[in-house]
Structure formats: structure tokens, C-alpha cells
């Protein structure tokens, strides 16, 4: 049996321990190197990188969350018969994009430049250090001290957005395998090439000081132009009303929720593009400009549509806010807040005109993707050439309206024309190829019974609206009111 330890034994042990500590502690302290200016600077730099990494990851998560916003917006604006298809397309686009971005896209975007047009290495992240840290602390093509893997994720979230924009215009009648293919091609080739031109330090437009802070052209106009070409080659949805009459949304609650999520996610899109917290004033400016642009766009579209129809239109108000957000995305770091008001108001008007214009071309764009993203992506990029502040722009040149002449404006115009021409040509080849192999538009039977029933065997409201009712409603609609057929001329 163990003997019980007596209290005085404990006191003796504590006394001996205290004596040993008193003798050895000075030696231990003296053995540590005293802090120097260099060691303090190194510690500060590591702390800053840790904070910046946290910032970029959090904002990247917000950008990724925008996939939810796009899903809800599309689900709300579409007819019920295509909601399941839209939800699955939005969800799987992210899954497809991460794989092709890892394999090919990131390398084309940020790999070693071939003449400023595309990257030639870093495919499958094979040439990155295991921990993602380069010896000099910077990722090739990106002037940042962040870990390569952090930047890879942030840029992936942007890439997923570009293909998701396209699904909105092509909703309700695209072959699902075709959707998987074009999402993969966009994430692997067409979008990364534009990224290389503009955001790779060695890209040909970057060297010309083309300004696009967070992607009005790189993300939104690429998605918008691709969407327009896809919708044109697809033809209209079956049984939609005559041109000039927008089919009613199936659930405005979902559409509003989706738009609010997108507005919230934009605080990752724009402020996150600072790629760090070293300049809090810049983050504040970007955040304020983003918010003002969204608000001005919403008000302008709502008021303008009221003057035309006498109704306070929720859908136009939602699209107006998105138009303002798209418009301010390029210049949020390069213009003063008053200019963001002008950009937002302009975007709100342009989105209304844009929807009318696309309808006049007899192109069925269910969510107004080209009007929101394509037209306003270009407008926002041009606006830098008009309102850019010399204190904020990369080349310290002011916009035309602030006394800077045409230098900045001409570069901006050159960039949007080059991006538009490449994207349109690429989209025609991509979608034309899908059409040739029979994977662009769904089978005619899907047009008859609904794409959800044909492609997925499901409906978003199975206990409210059965598949048989889709067919009955469609036949009744066609017998009572002539509309636009599945394709032009039907």
C-alpha cells in the first residue's frame, strides 16, 4: 500500500523547484536572441500574410456563395417546368469548373506567358511547391505575397461565376450533357485566356494598363457574350409568348432572395479583389462604390420601368441592382463615389434597354443575362476611361471627363472590343460544335413535356403540380393563344 504524502514533503518539493527555476531562468532568457528590427519586420510580414490569407479566403467563400444566388435567381425567374434543370446545372457547374480549373484553367490563366496570350505551365498545379509557397513569396503572374493555393481557390470562384452566367440565358432547353461540356470548356479554355490577357502581369492587355479591377469584362462580359451566342443558336423556349412579352416569373420570392444573396456575395467579389488588407482605405472605397452602384441601379431601373408601364416592377428593380453591381465591378477601385452613382444609374437604364433589344432580335434570354452582364460589363469598363481618378488608376492617368485625355479611354475600348470578338468567335465554335453532334438543344419530347420531366424525372413542386398537368397546360396554351415555337419560324 502506498504511503500518504505528508504536507511538509509537498512544501519541500515546491521549495526545491523554486530554487532550481530561480537559478536556471536567467540562463534560459539570456539564451534567447534579443528581438531586432529584422526579426520584428519578419514577424510583422508573416502576420500580415496570415491576415491577408484569411481575408482572401473569406471573400472567396462569399464569391462561391454567389452560386446559390444565381441558382435562386434563375429558379425564380424561370417557368416551373425548368427549375430542377436550372438548379442542377448551377450546382454541377461548380463541380465541373473546379476540376478543369485545377487541370488546365489555372495554368492557362496564370502560367508562364506565351507572348501575353496564354499560360504554358502550372497545369494540374504540378509545378507549385507542395505547400504552395514560392521562394520569393509570389505566384507567377500575380503580384501577391499570398500562398498559391489561396489564390487558386479565389480565382476558381470567379471562374465558376462566368459559366453560371451563361446557364441563365440558355435555361429551359439546353441538353444536359451539352451543359456539362460547355461549362468544362469555358472553365478550361475561353475564360482563362481572357484572365491571362488582363490579370496575368505578363498579359498583353495588362501591359497596356487595361483596367478591370474585379471583372466587369473578364467575368461578366465573357459570360454575357457567351450566353447571348448560346441563346441565339438554341432558339426560344417552347410555347413562350410572342416577342416583346416577357414570360412571367414562376417565383418572385426566390428571385428576390437570389438577388439579395448576389448583392451580399459581391462584397467578396469586389473588396476581395484587393487580395489583402494592407490598404484599408482602398477596401473601404471599393465597398462603398459597390453599394452605391447597386442602389443607384435598382432605383434607376425601377423608376424608368414605372414611367413606361405605370407599375412598380420587382423584376426590373432586381435586374437594375445587378446591372449597377456589374457596372461598378471594373472601376470600384479607380473612381470616386460620385462616379459610382453615375455608373449605377446608367446601368439601371441600360438593363431595361438591353432586355428590349435582345427581345427585338428574337433571342430568348429568360433572366436577361446579356442585358445585365454583357452590356453593363462593357459599360463599366468604358466608364473607367471616362471617370478614372489619376490618384487611383494603375498608370496614374485620369479619365476623359477628368482631364486625362483619351489615353485611358482608348485602351479600355480596345480591351472590350478584343474580349468581345474573341468570346463571340469562341462561343460560336463551341456551341456550333455541340449543335453539330446533337448536344446543344434537348430532344423535342423535352419541349413537349418539360425539360425537368424529360431530363430529370422530377418537378420542383411534385405535390403541387404533377408532370401530367404540364402537358395539359401546354396543349391548352397552344390551342388558345399562338406564340413562339421551339425554333424560329415554327
Short mmCIF file of C-alpha atoms in Angstrom, two decimals:
data_model
loop_
_atom_site.label_atom_id
_atom_site.label_comp_id
_atom_site.label_asym_id
_atom_site.label_seq_id
_atom_site.Cartn_x
_atom_site.Cartn_y
_atom_site.Cartn_z
CA UNK A 1 0.00 0.00 0.00
CA UNK A 2 1.28 3.45 -0.93
CA UNK A 3 2.02 5.75 1.93
CA UNK A 4 0.18 9.02 2.02
CA UNK A 5 2.33 12.02 1.05
CA UNK A 6 2.72 14.33 4.02
CA UNK A 7 2.10 18.10 3.64
CA UNK A 8 5.68 19.05 4.59
CA UNK A 9 7.00 16.82 1.79
CA UNK A 10 4.98 18.86 -0.71
CA UNK A 11 6.29 22.12 0.68
CA UNK A 12 9.88 20.83 0.43
CA UNK A 13 9.37 19.80 -3.22
CA UNK A 14 7.95 23.22 -4.07
CA UNK A 15 10.87 24.97 -2.37
CA UNK A 16 13.47 22.91 -4.28
CA UNK A 17 11.65 23.51 -7.59
CA UNK A 18 11.55 27.24 -6.95
CA UNK A 19 15.29 27.34 -6.27
CA UNK A 20 16.05 25.43 -9.50
CA UNK A 21 13.83 27.79 -11.52
CA UNK A 22 15.40 30.88 -9.96
CA UNK A 23 18.90 29.66 -10.88
CA UNK A 24 18.10 28.48 -14.42
CA UNK A 25 15.55 31.07 -15.61
CA UNK A 26 18.10 33.86 -16.26
CA UNK A 27 20.15 31.41 -18.32
CA UNK A 28 17.13 30.46 -20.41
CA UNK A 29 16.17 34.08 -21.02
CA UNK A 30 19.74 35.02 -21.92
CA UNK A 31 19.94 32.08 -24.36
CA UNK A 32 17.08 33.50 -26.46
CA UNK A 33 18.12 36.00 -29.13
CA UNK A 34 17.01 39.52 -28.29
CA UNK A 35 14.49 40.98 -30.79
CA UNK A 36 15.96 43.03 -33.63
CA UNK A 37 14.48 45.28 -36.28
CA UNK A 38 14.86 42.48 -38.84
CA UNK A 39 13.16 39.86 -36.67
CA UNK A 40 10.31 42.24 -35.84
CA UNK A 41 9.88 43.06 -39.54
CA UNK A 42 9.83 39.37 -40.40
CA UNK A 43 7.22 38.67 -37.74
CA UNK A 44 5.11 41.58 -38.95
CA UNK A 45 5.31 40.38 -42.57
CA UNK A 46 4.23 36.86 -41.58
CA UNK A 47 1.34 38.29 -39.55
CA UNK A 48 0.24 40.42 -42.49
CA UNK A 49 0.28 37.40 -44.82
CA UNK A 50 -1.81 35.44 -42.31
CA UNK A 51 -4.37 38.25 -42.11
CA UNK A 52 -4.42 38.65 -45.89
CA UNK A 53 -4.88 34.91 -46.35
CA UNK A 54 -7.85 34.92 -44.00
CA UNK A 55 -9.32 37.91 -45.84
CA UNK A 56 -8.96 36.40 -49.30
CA UNK A 57 -10.34 33.03 -48.23
CA UNK A 58 -13.37 34.60 -46.56
CA UNK A 59 -14.10 36.78 -49.58
CA UNK A 60 -13.56 33.77 -51.83
CA UNK A 61 -16.17 31.89 -49.82
CA UNK A 62 -18.56 34.81 -50.44
CA UNK A 63 -17.90 34.65 -54.18
CA UNK A 64 -18.56 30.92 -54.16
CA UNK A 65 -21.80 31.56 -52.24
CA UNK A 66 -22.92 33.60 -55.24
CA UNK A 67 -23.59 30.24 -56.92
CA UNK A 68 -26.52 29.98 -54.52
CA UNK A 69 -27.70 33.43 -55.56
CA UNK A 70 -27.58 32.58 -59.25
CA UNK A 71 -29.46 29.34 -58.55
CA UNK A 72 -32.25 31.07 -56.65
CA UNK A 73 -32.49 33.94 -59.15
CA UNK A 74 -32.79 31.59 -62.12
CA UNK A 75 -35.20 29.29 -60.30
CA UNK A 76 -37.44 32.23 -59.54
CA UNK A 77 -37.43 33.82 -62.98
CA UNK A 78 -37.93 30.61 -64.96
CA UNK A 79 -41.16 28.75 -65.57
CA UNK A 80 -41.80 25.88 -63.17
CA UNK A 81 -41.14 23.20 -65.80
CA UNK A 82 -37.41 24.05 -65.94
CA UNK A 83 -36.49 24.81 -62.34
CA UNK A 84 -34.97 21.43 -61.42
CA UNK A 85 -32.82 21.57 -64.53
CA UNK A 86 -31.59 25.08 -63.68
CA UNK A 87 -30.77 24.11 -60.09
CA UNK A 88 -28.78 21.07 -61.16
CA UNK A 89 -26.92 23.00 -63.86
CA UNK A 90 -25.91 25.73 -61.42
CA UNK A 91 -24.80 23.19 -58.85
CA UNK A 92 -22.85 20.92 -61.17
CA UNK A 93 -21.18 23.85 -62.96
CA UNK A 94 -19.15 24.47 -59.82
CA UNK A 95 -18.16 20.82 -59.62
CA UNK A 96 -17.08 20.73 -63.26
CA UNK A 97 -15.24 24.05 -63.07
CA UNK A 98 -13.07 23.14 -60.07
CA UNK A 99 -11.75 20.06 -61.88
CA UNK A 100 -10.96 21.77 -65.19
CA UNK A 101 -9.60 24.85 -63.41
CA UNK A 102 -7.23 22.60 -61.48
CA UNK A 103 -6.22 20.66 -64.57
CA UNK A 104 -5.96 23.33 -67.25
CA UNK A 105 -7.60 26.67 -66.49
CA UNK A 106 -5.32 27.99 -63.76
CA UNK A 107 -2.24 27.20 -65.85
CA UNK A 108 -3.60 29.00 -68.93
CA UNK A 109 -4.58 31.97 -66.78
CA UNK A 110 -1.51 32.39 -64.58
CA UNK A 111 1.20 30.15 -66.01
CA UNK A 112 4.32 31.38 -67.82
CA UNK A 113 3.08 33.65 -70.58
CA UNK A 114 3.38 32.83 -74.27
CA UNK A 115 3.51 36.27 -75.83
CA UNK A 116 0.95 37.66 -73.41
CA UNK A 117 -1.85 35.46 -74.77
CA UNK A 118 -1.98 32.30 -72.60
CA UNK A 119 -0.05 30.40 -69.94
CA UNK A 120 2.05 27.36 -70.75
CA UNK A 121 2.66 25.62 -67.42
CA UNK A 122 1.37 25.04 -63.87
CA UNK A 123 -1.22 22.57 -65.20
CA UNK A 124 -2.70 20.30 -62.50
CA UNK A 125 -0.79 22.55 -60.05
CA UNK A 126 2.13 20.23 -60.77
CA UNK A 127 4.80 22.93 -60.72
CA UNK A 128 3.75 24.51 -57.44
CA UNK A 129 5.70 23.79 -54.26
CA UNK A 130 3.96 21.24 -52.06
CA UNK A 131 2.99 23.92 -49.54
CA UNK A 132 2.13 26.46 -52.25
CA UNK A 133 4.85 28.88 -51.12
CA UNK A 134 7.29 30.10 -53.75
CA UNK A 135 10.86 31.05 -52.75
CA UNK A 136 10.19 34.73 -53.46
CA UNK A 137 6.70 34.53 -51.93
CA UNK A 138 4.84 35.38 -55.14
CA UNK A 139 2.73 33.31 -57.51
CA UNK A 140 3.78 33.56 -61.17
CA UNK A 141 1.63 36.10 -62.98
CA UNK A 142 0.08 37.54 -59.81
CA UNK A 143 1.83 40.29 -57.82
CA UNK A 144 0.85 38.97 -54.41
CA UNK A 145 2.57 37.54 -51.34
CA UNK A 146 -0.26 35.09 -50.71
CA UNK A 147 0.02 31.33 -50.80
CA UNK A 148 -0.58 29.95 -54.30
CA UNK A 149 -3.35 27.64 -53.13
CA UNK A 150 -5.26 30.54 -51.58
CA UNK A 151 -5.17 32.47 -54.84
CA UNK A 152 -6.07 29.33 -56.78
CA UNK A 153 -9.30 28.98 -54.78
CA UNK A 154 -10.18 32.66 -55.03
CA UNK A 155 -9.74 32.64 -58.79
CA UNK A 156 -11.70 29.38 -59.11
CA UNK A 157 -14.71 31.06 -57.51
CA UNK A 158 -14.56 33.71 -60.24
CA UNK A 159 -14.26 31.08 -62.97
CA UNK A 160 -17.36 29.28 -61.72
CA UNK A 161 -19.30 32.54 -61.94
CA UNK A 162 -18.57 33.02 -65.66
CA UNK A 163 -20.14 29.72 -66.76
CA UNK A 164 -23.05 30.16 -64.34
CA UNK A 165 -23.98 33.46 -66.04
CA UNK A 166 -24.32 31.54 -69.29
CA UNK A 167 -26.77 28.98 -67.89
CA UNK A 168 -29.32 31.73 -67.24
CA UNK A 169 -29.69 32.71 -70.89
CA UNK A 170 -29.78 29.09 -72.06
CA UNK A 171 -32.13 27.80 -69.37
CA UNK A 172 -35.06 25.56 -70.10
CA UNK A 173 -33.94 23.99 -73.38
CA UNK A 174 -30.23 23.04 -73.21
CA UNK A 175 -29.17 19.40 -73.39
CA UNK A 176 -27.70 18.48 -70.01
CA UNK A 177 -24.64 16.76 -71.48
CA UNK A 178 -24.13 19.87 -73.59
CA UNK A 179 -24.21 21.98 -70.43
CA UNK A 180 -21.51 19.83 -68.85
CA UNK A 181 -19.35 20.13 -71.96
CA UNK A 182 -19.60 23.89 -72.43
CA UNK A 183 -19.08 24.53 -68.70
CA UNK A 184 -15.89 22.47 -68.85
CA UNK A 185 -14.65 24.23 -72.00
CA UNK A 186 -15.33 27.69 -70.56
CA UNK A 187 -13.57 26.90 -67.29
CA UNK A 188 -10.61 25.27 -69.03
CA UNK A 189 -10.00 27.49 -72.07
CA UNK A 190 -12.10 30.52 -73.05
CA UNK A 191 -12.39 32.23 -69.65
CA UNK A 192 -8.75 31.55 -68.58
CA UNK A 193 -7.42 33.06 -71.82
CA UNK A 194 -9.17 36.37 -71.06
CA UNK A 195 -7.92 36.19 -67.47
CA UNK A 196 -4.38 35.83 -68.82
CA UNK A 197 -4.77 38.87 -71.04
CA UNK A 198 -5.97 41.11 -68.22
CA UNK A 199 -4.96 39.77 -64.79
CA UNK A 200 -1.71 37.98 -65.53
CA UNK A 201 1.08 40.52 -65.02
CA UNK A 202 2.52 39.45 -68.39
CA UNK A 203 -0.77 39.55 -70.33
CA UNK A 204 -0.85 41.80 -73.37
CA UNK A 205 -3.74 43.92 -72.09
CA UNK A 206 -2.22 44.11 -68.60
CA UNK A 207 0.98 45.52 -70.08
CA UNK A 208 -1.10 48.20 -71.81
CA UNK A 209 -2.62 49.18 -68.43
CA UNK A 210 -6.09 47.92 -69.26
CA UNK A 211 -8.16 48.43 -66.10
CA UNK A 212 -10.65 45.87 -64.80
CA UNK A 213 -10.34 45.60 -61.05
CA UNK A 214 -12.75 42.75 -60.31
CA UNK A 215 -14.11 41.51 -63.62
CA UNK A 216 -16.72 43.62 -65.43
CA UNK A 217 -15.10 42.49 -68.67
CA UNK A 218 -13.11 39.44 -67.59
CA UNK A 219 -16.02 37.71 -65.88
CA UNK A 220 -19.27 39.42 -66.81
CA UNK A 221 -18.87 40.40 -70.44
CA UNK A 222 -17.32 36.99 -71.17
CA UNK A 223 -20.30 35.29 -69.53
CA UNK A 224 -22.74 37.70 -71.20
CA UNK A 225 -21.43 37.32 -74.75
CA UNK A 226 -21.19 33.54 -74.41
CA UNK A 227 -24.75 33.47 -73.10
CA UNK A 228 -26.07 35.56 -76.00
CA UNK A 229 -24.49 33.32 -78.64
CA UNK A 230 -25.75 30.20 -76.88
CA UNK A 231 -29.30 31.53 -76.61
CA UNK A 232 -29.26 32.57 -80.27
CA UNK A 233 -28.17 29.15 -81.51
CA UNK A 234 -30.58 27.34 -79.19
CA UNK A 235 -33.72 29.12 -80.28
CA UNK A 236 -36.56 30.14 -77.94
CA UNK A 237 -38.21 28.11 -75.25
CA UNK A 238 -41.29 26.17 -76.37
CA UNK A 239 -44.62 27.92 -76.18
CA UNK A 240 -43.31 31.22 -74.86
CA UNK A 241 -45.44 34.35 -75.53
CA UNK A 242 -44.97 36.49 -78.61
CA UNK A 243 -41.76 38.55 -78.79
CA UNK A 244 -41.86 41.66 -76.67
CA UNK A 245 -43.84 39.94 -73.93
CA UNK A 246 -41.59 38.57 -71.19
CA UNK A 247 -42.79 35.20 -69.83
CA UNK A 248 -43.87 35.61 -66.19
CA UNK A 249 -41.56 34.50 -63.41
CA UNK A 250 -42.56 31.36 -61.54
CA UNK A 251 -41.50 32.54 -58.05
CA UNK A 252 -40.59 36.15 -57.33
CA UNK A 253 -39.71 35.28 -53.75
CA UNK A 254 -36.87 33.03 -54.91
CA UNK A 255 -35.76 35.64 -57.45
CA UNK A 256 -35.57 38.32 -54.75
CA UNK A 257 -33.71 36.04 -52.36
CA UNK A 258 -31.24 35.14 -55.10
CA UNK A 259 -30.59 38.79 -55.95
CA UNK A 260 -30.01 39.72 -52.31
CA UNK A 261 -27.54 36.81 -51.99
CA UNK A 262 -25.74 38.04 -55.11
CA UNK A 263 -25.52 41.58 -53.73
CA UNK A 264 -24.12 40.17 -50.49
CA UNK A 265 -21.68 37.97 -52.40
CA UNK A 266 -20.44 40.97 -54.34
CA UNK A 267 -18.71 42.12 -51.14
CA UNK A 268 -16.43 39.18 -51.74
CA UNK A 269 -16.20 39.80 -55.47
CA UNK A 270 -15.04 43.43 -55.31
CA UNK A 271 -13.42 44.07 -51.90
CA UNK A 272 -11.79 40.63 -52.05
CA UNK A 273 -10.02 41.59 -55.26
CA UNK A 274 -7.72 43.81 -53.21
CA UNK A 275 -6.04 40.46 -52.35
CA UNK A 276 -5.11 41.77 -48.93
CA UNK A 277 -5.87 44.16 -46.09
CA UNK A 278 -2.73 46.28 -46.36
CA UNK A 279 -4.71 49.23 -47.70
CA UNK A 280 -7.88 49.52 -45.60
CA UNK A 281 -8.77 52.81 -47.27
CA UNK A 282 -8.96 51.05 -50.64
CA UNK A 283 -11.16 48.32 -49.19
CA UNK A 284 -13.49 50.99 -47.82
CA UNK A 285 -13.66 52.80 -51.16
CA UNK A 286 -14.37 49.59 -53.06
CA UNK A 287 -17.10 48.61 -50.60
CA UNK A 288 -18.82 52.00 -50.74
CA UNK A 289 -18.65 52.18 -54.54
CA UNK A 290 -20.07 48.67 -54.81
CA UNK A 291 -23.00 49.51 -52.57
CA UNK A 292 -23.76 52.83 -54.24
CA UNK A 293 -23.63 51.26 -57.70
CA UNK A 294 -26.14 48.58 -56.69
CA UNK A 295 -28.54 51.05 -55.09
CA UNK A 296 -28.43 53.52 -57.96
CA UNK A 297 -29.00 50.75 -60.49
CA UNK A 298 -32.03 49.39 -58.64
CA UNK A 299 -33.67 52.81 -58.31
CA UNK A 300 -32.97 53.82 -61.93
CA UNK A 301 -34.41 50.62 -63.42
CA UNK A 302 -37.46 50.67 -61.16
CA UNK A 303 -38.31 54.31 -61.89
CA UNK A 304 -37.66 54.01 -65.61
CA UNK A 305 -39.88 50.95 -65.91
CA UNK A 306 -42.59 52.72 -63.89
CA UNK A 307 -42.56 55.59 -66.36
CA UNK A 308 -43.03 53.07 -69.17
CA UNK A 309 -45.64 50.80 -67.62
CA UNK A 310 -47.18 52.61 -64.67
CA UNK A 311 -46.26 49.65 -62.44
CA UNK A 312 -43.59 49.25 -59.79
CA UNK A 313 -41.84 46.25 -61.31
CA UNK A 314 -39.91 43.97 -58.94
CA UNK A 315 -38.03 42.04 -61.64
CA UNK A 316 -36.67 45.18 -63.27
CA UNK A 317 -35.66 46.53 -59.87
CA UNK A 318 -33.75 43.30 -59.15
CA UNK A 319 -32.03 43.33 -62.52
CA UNK A 320 -31.26 47.01 -62.09
CA UNK A 321 -29.34 46.34 -58.90
CA UNK A 322 -27.36 43.58 -60.62
CA UNK A 323 -26.66 45.89 -63.56
CA UNK A 324 -25.27 48.51 -61.18
CA UNK A 325 -23.12 45.89 -59.48
CA UNK A 326 -21.76 44.60 -62.78
CA UNK A 327 -21.09 48.14 -63.99
CA UNK A 328 -19.12 49.21 -60.92
CA UNK A 329 -17.10 46.00 -60.68
CA UNK A 330 -14.37 47.14 -63.10
CA UNK A 331 -13.90 50.62 -61.66
CA UNK A 332 -14.76 50.21 -57.96
CA UNK A 333 -11.10 50.83 -57.03
CA UNK A 334 -10.45 53.53 -59.65
CA UNK A 335 -13.35 56.01 -59.36
CA UNK A 336 -14.76 58.31 -56.69
CA UNK A 337 -18.15 57.56 -55.07
CA UNK A 338 -19.94 60.22 -57.12
CA UNK A 339 -18.91 58.38 -60.28
CA UNK A 340 -20.33 55.13 -58.92
CA UNK A 341 -23.71 56.88 -58.72
CA UNK A 342 -23.47 57.78 -62.41
CA UNK A 343 -22.37 54.26 -63.32
CA UNK A 344 -25.20 52.68 -61.31
CA UNK A 345 -27.86 54.97 -62.77
CA UNK A 346 -26.58 54.29 -66.28
CA UNK A 347 -26.62 50.56 -65.63
CA UNK A 348 -30.21 50.68 -64.42
CA UNK A 349 -31.35 52.35 -67.66
CA UNK A 350 -29.20 50.16 -69.89
CA UNK A 351 -30.56 46.93 -68.47
CA UNK A 352 -34.11 47.94 -69.45
CA UNK A 353 -33.00 48.93 -72.95
CA UNK A 354 -30.90 45.78 -73.17
CA UNK A 355 -33.78 43.44 -72.39
CA UNK A 356 -35.88 45.18 -75.05
CA UNK A 357 -33.01 44.97 -77.54
CA UNK A 358 -32.48 41.23 -77.05
CA UNK A 359 -36.21 40.63 -77.42
CA UNK A 360 -36.21 42.66 -80.65
CA UNK A 361 -33.56 40.29 -82.01
CA UNK A 362 -35.89 37.37 -81.24
CA UNK A 363 -33.38 35.86 -78.83
CA UNK A 364 -34.89 34.24 -75.76
CA UNK A 365 -32.88 35.24 -72.66
CA UNK A 366 -35.00 34.11 -69.68
CA UNK A 367 -33.08 36.01 -66.99
CA UNK A 368 -31.79 38.98 -69.02
CA UNK A 369 -28.21 37.75 -68.64
CA UNK A 370 -26.79 39.63 -71.62
CA UNK A 371 -28.50 42.88 -70.65
CA UNK A 372 -27.22 42.60 -67.07
CA UNK A 373 -23.76 41.13 -67.55
CA UNK A 374 -22.78 41.70 -71.17
CA UNK A 375 -23.94 45.26 -71.80
CA UNK A 376 -23.15 46.57 -68.32
CA UNK A 377 -19.86 44.72 -68.15
CA UNK A 378 -18.72 46.71 -71.17
CA UNK A 379 -20.26 49.94 -69.88
CA UNK A 380 -18.46 49.65 -66.55
CA UNK A 381 -15.14 49.02 -68.26
CA UNK A 382 -15.55 52.07 -70.51
CA UNK A 383 -16.57 54.18 -67.51
CA UNK A 384 -13.03 53.94 -66.11
CA UNK A 385 -11.80 55.71 -69.24
CA UNK A 386 -14.29 58.49 -68.51
CA UNK A 387 -14.25 58.84 -64.72
CA UNK A 388 -10.97 57.27 -63.61
CA UNK A 389 -9.13 59.21 -60.87
CA UNK A 390 -5.43 59.74 -61.54
CA UNK A 391 -4.71 59.11 -57.85
CA UNK A 392 -6.30 55.67 -58.10
CA UNK A 393 -5.60 54.29 -61.59
CA UNK A 394 -2.72 51.90 -62.20
CA UNK A 395 -0.91 54.16 -64.67
CA UNK A 396 -1.83 57.37 -62.82
CA UNK A 397 -3.82 58.65 -65.79
CA UNK A 398 -7.21 60.26 -65.36
CA UNK A 399 -10.32 59.56 -67.39
CA UNK A 400 -11.51 61.76 -70.24
CA UNK A 401 -14.03 63.72 -68.18
CA UNK A 402 -11.43 64.46 -65.51
CA UNK A 403 -8.89 65.99 -67.88
CA UNK A 404 -6.87 62.90 -68.68
CA UNK A 405 -7.46 62.88 -72.41
CA UNK A 406 -8.21 59.81 -74.50
CA UNK A 407 -5.26 57.60 -73.47
CA UNK A 408 -7.04 55.57 -70.81
CA UNK A 409 -10.34 55.50 -72.69
CA UNK A 410 -8.77 54.14 -75.88
CA UNK A 411 -7.10 51.29 -74.03
CA UNK A 412 -10.40 50.42 -72.35
CA UNK A 413 -12.20 50.42 -75.70
CA UNK A 414 -9.50 48.26 -77.27
CA UNK A 415 -9.83 45.76 -74.45
CA UNK A 416 -13.61 45.36 -74.60
CA UNK A 417 -13.54 45.00 -78.41
CA UNK A 418 -10.80 42.36 -78.27
CA UNK A 419 -12.56 40.43 -75.49
CA UNK A 420 -15.91 40.61 -77.29
CA UNK A 421 -14.52 39.44 -80.65
CA UNK A 422 -12.62 36.53 -79.14
CA UNK A 423 -15.50 35.44 -76.90
CA UNK A 424 -18.11 35.62 -79.68
CA UNK A 425 -15.93 33.65 -82.10
CA UNK A 426 -15.07 31.04 -79.48
CA UNK A 427 -18.72 30.71 -78.41
CA UNK A 428 -19.88 30.13 -82.00
CA UNK A 429 -17.27 27.39 -82.42
CA UNK A 430 -18.11 25.79 -79.06
CA UNK A 431 -21.90 25.86 -79.38
CA UNK A 432 -21.80 25.18 -83.11
CA UNK A 433 -19.82 22.03 -82.38
CA UNK A 434 -22.34 20.95 -79.74
CA UNK A 435 -25.19 21.57 -82.18
CA UNK A 436 -23.42 19.51 -84.85
CA UNK A 437 -23.16 16.48 -82.56
CA UNK A 438 -26.71 16.85 -81.27
CA UNK A 439 -25.93 18.03 -77.74
CA UNK A 440 -26.98 21.67 -77.78
CA UNK A 441 -30.78 21.55 -77.56
CA UNK A 442 -32.82 18.93 -75.78
CA UNK A 443 -34.93 16.36 -77.59
CA UNK A 444 -38.27 17.72 -78.94
CA UNK A 445 -40.04 15.49 -76.44
CA UNK A 446 -38.49 17.57 -73.65
CA UNK A 447 -40.03 20.67 -75.20
CA UNK A 448 -43.40 18.93 -75.13
CA UNK A 449 -43.48 17.57 -71.59
CA UNK A 450 -40.95 19.90 -69.94
CA UNK A 451 -37.20 19.59 -69.51
CA UNK A 452 -37.48 18.67 -65.82
CA UNK A 453 -39.67 15.68 -66.59
CA UNK A 454 -37.62 14.58 -69.60
CA UNK A 455 -34.06 15.10 -68.33
CA UNK A 456 -34.52 14.53 -64.61
CA UNK A 457 -37.85 12.83 -64.00
CA UNK A 458 -38.73 15.42 -61.39
CA UNK A 459 -40.58 18.65 -60.74
CA UNK A 460 -39.73 21.29 -58.16
CA UNK A 461 -43.26 21.09 -56.70
CA UNK A 462 -44.17 17.37 -57.02
CA UNK A 463 -47.07 17.56 -54.59
CA UNK A 464 -48.49 20.71 -56.16
CA UNK A 465 -48.02 20.42 -59.89
CA UNK A 466 -47.75 16.98 -61.49
CA UNK A 467 -45.98 16.28 -64.79
CA UNK A 468 -49.30 15.44 -66.46
CA UNK A 469 -50.52 18.94 -65.71
CA UNK A 470 -47.55 20.39 -67.57
CA UNK A 471 -48.63 18.58 -70.73
CA UNK A 472 -52.30 19.52 -70.28
CA UNK A 473 -51.42 23.17 -69.68
CA UNK A 474 -49.09 23.25 -72.66
CA UNK A 475 -51.69 21.82 -75.04
CA UNK A 476 -54.34 24.19 -73.74
CA UNK A 477 -51.99 27.16 -74.06
CA UNK A 478 -51.11 26.33 -77.66
CA UNK A 479 -54.73 25.84 -78.67
CA UNK A 480 -55.87 29.14 -77.20
CA UNK A 481 -53.02 31.55 -77.92
CA UNK A 482 -50.42 31.31 -80.69
CA UNK A 483 -46.91 32.04 -79.56
CA UNK A 484 -43.30 31.50 -80.48
CA UNK A 485 -42.43 27.90 -81.39
CA UNK A 486 -39.44 25.85 -80.34
CA UNK A 487 -37.34 27.38 -83.10
CA UNK A 488 -37.54 30.48 -85.23
CA UNK A 489 -40.19 30.10 -87.92
CA UNK A 490 -42.27 27.38 -86.24
#
